[in-house]
PDB file of C-alpha atoms in Angstrom:
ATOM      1  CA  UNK E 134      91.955 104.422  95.194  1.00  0.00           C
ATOM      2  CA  UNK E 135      94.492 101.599  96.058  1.00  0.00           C
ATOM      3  CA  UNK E 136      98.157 101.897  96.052  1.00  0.00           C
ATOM      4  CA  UNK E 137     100.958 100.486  97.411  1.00  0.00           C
ATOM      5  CA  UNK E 138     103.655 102.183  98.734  1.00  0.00           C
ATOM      6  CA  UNK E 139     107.584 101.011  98.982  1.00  0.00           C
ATOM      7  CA  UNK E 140     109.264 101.848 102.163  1.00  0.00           C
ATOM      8  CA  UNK E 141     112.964 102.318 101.804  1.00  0.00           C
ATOM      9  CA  UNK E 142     113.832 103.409 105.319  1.00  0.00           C
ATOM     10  CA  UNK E 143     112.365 101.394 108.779  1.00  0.00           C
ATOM     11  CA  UNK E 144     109.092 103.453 108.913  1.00  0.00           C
ATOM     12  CA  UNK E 145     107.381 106.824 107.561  1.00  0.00           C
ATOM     13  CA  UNK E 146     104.991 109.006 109.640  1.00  0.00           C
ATOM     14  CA  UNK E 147     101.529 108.664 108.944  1.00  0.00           C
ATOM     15  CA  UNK E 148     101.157 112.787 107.861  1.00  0.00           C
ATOM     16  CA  UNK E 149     104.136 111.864 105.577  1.00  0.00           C
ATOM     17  CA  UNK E 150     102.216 109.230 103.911  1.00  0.00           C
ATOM     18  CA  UNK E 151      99.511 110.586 103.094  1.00  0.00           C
ATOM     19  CA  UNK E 152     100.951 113.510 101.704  1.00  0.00           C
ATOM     20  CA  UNK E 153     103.456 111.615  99.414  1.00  0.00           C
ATOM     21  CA  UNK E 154     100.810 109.675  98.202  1.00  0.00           C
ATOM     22  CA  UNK E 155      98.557 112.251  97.160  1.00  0.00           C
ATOM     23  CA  UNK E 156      95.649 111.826  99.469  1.00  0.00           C
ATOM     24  CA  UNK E 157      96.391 114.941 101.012  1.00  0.00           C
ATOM     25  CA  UNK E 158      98.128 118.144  99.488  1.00  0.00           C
ATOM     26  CA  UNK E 159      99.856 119.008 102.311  1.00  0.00           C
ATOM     27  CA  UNK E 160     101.260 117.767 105.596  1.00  0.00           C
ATOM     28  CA  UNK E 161      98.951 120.110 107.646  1.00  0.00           C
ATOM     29  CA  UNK E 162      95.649 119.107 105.083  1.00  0.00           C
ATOM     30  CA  UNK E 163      96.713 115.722 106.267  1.00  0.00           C
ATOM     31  CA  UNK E 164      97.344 116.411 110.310  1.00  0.00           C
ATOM     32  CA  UNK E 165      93.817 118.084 110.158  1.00  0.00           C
ATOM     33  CA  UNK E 166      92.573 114.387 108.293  1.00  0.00           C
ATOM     34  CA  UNK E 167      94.178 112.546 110.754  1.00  0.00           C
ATOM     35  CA  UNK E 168      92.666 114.443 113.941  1.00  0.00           C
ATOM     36  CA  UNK E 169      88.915 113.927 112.637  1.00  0.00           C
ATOM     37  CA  UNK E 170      89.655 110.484 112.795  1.00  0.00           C
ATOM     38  CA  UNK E 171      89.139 110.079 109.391  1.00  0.00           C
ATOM     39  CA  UNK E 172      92.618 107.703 109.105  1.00  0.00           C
ATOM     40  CA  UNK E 173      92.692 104.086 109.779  1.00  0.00           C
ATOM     41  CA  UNK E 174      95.883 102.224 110.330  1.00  0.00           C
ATOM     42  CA  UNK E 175      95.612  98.191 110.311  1.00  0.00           C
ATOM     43  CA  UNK E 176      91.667  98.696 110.712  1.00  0.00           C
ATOM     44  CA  UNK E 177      91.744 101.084 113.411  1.00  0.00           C
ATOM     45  CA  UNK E 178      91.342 104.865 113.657  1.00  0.00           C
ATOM     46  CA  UNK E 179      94.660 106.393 114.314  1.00  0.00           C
ATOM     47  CA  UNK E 180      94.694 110.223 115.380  1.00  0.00           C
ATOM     48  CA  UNK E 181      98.638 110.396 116.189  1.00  0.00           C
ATOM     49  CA  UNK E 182      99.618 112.432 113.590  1.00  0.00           C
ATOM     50  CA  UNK E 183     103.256 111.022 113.449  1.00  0.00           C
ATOM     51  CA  UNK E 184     102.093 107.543 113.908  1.00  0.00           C
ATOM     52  CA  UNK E 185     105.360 105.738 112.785  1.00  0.00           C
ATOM     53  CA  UNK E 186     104.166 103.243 109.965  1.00  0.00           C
ATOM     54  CA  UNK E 187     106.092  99.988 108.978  1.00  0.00           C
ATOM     55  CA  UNK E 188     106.041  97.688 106.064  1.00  0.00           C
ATOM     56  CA  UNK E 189     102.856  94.806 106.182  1.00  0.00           C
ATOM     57  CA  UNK E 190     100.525  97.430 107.632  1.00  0.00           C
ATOM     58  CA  UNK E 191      98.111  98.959 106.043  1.00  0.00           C
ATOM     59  CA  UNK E 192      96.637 102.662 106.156  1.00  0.00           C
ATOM     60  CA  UNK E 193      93.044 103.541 105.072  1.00  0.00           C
ATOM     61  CA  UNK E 194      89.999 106.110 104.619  1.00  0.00           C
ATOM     62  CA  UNK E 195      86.551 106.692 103.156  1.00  0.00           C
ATOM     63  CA  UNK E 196      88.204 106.960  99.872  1.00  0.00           C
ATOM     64  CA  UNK E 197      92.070 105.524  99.719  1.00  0.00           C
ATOM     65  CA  UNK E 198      94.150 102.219 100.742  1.00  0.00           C
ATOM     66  CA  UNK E 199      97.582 102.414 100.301  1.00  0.00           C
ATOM     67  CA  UNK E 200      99.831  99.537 101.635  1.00  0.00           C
ATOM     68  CA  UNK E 201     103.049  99.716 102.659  1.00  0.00           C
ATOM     69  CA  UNK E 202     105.551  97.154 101.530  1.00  0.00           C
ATOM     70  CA  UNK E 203     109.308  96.621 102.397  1.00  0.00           C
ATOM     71  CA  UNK E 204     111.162  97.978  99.011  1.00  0.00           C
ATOM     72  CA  UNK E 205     113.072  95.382  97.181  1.00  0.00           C
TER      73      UNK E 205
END
């Protein structure tokens, strides 16, 4: 699944994310995600949980990219 997401604020934390965008149901199904290691952010595995993420990066897994853009 691909998606992009629009950021209206400076940054969203990575647990956030995911659970806004569906990958996860909820913010701890998405913490628990994050600490396998199962969560890449720009191409690398990320395990901070609250991982602030910007617009222009990207955040990925076996099954999901969703990049973040500025929002018009």
């Amino acid at each position: 699944m691909e998606e992009t997401f629009q950021l209206r604020d400076e940054y969203i934390p990575l647990c956030d994310l995911l659970k806004y965008c569906s990958i996860t149901e909820s913010g701890g199904e998405a913490k628990h995600l994050i600490a396998e290691g199962n969560v890449l952010v720009d191409g690398d595995v990320e395990l901070r949980k609250t991982r602030k993420i910007r617009a222009g990066q990207v955040v990925s897994g076996m099954d999901f990219e969703i990049r973040v853009v500025a929002a018009p």
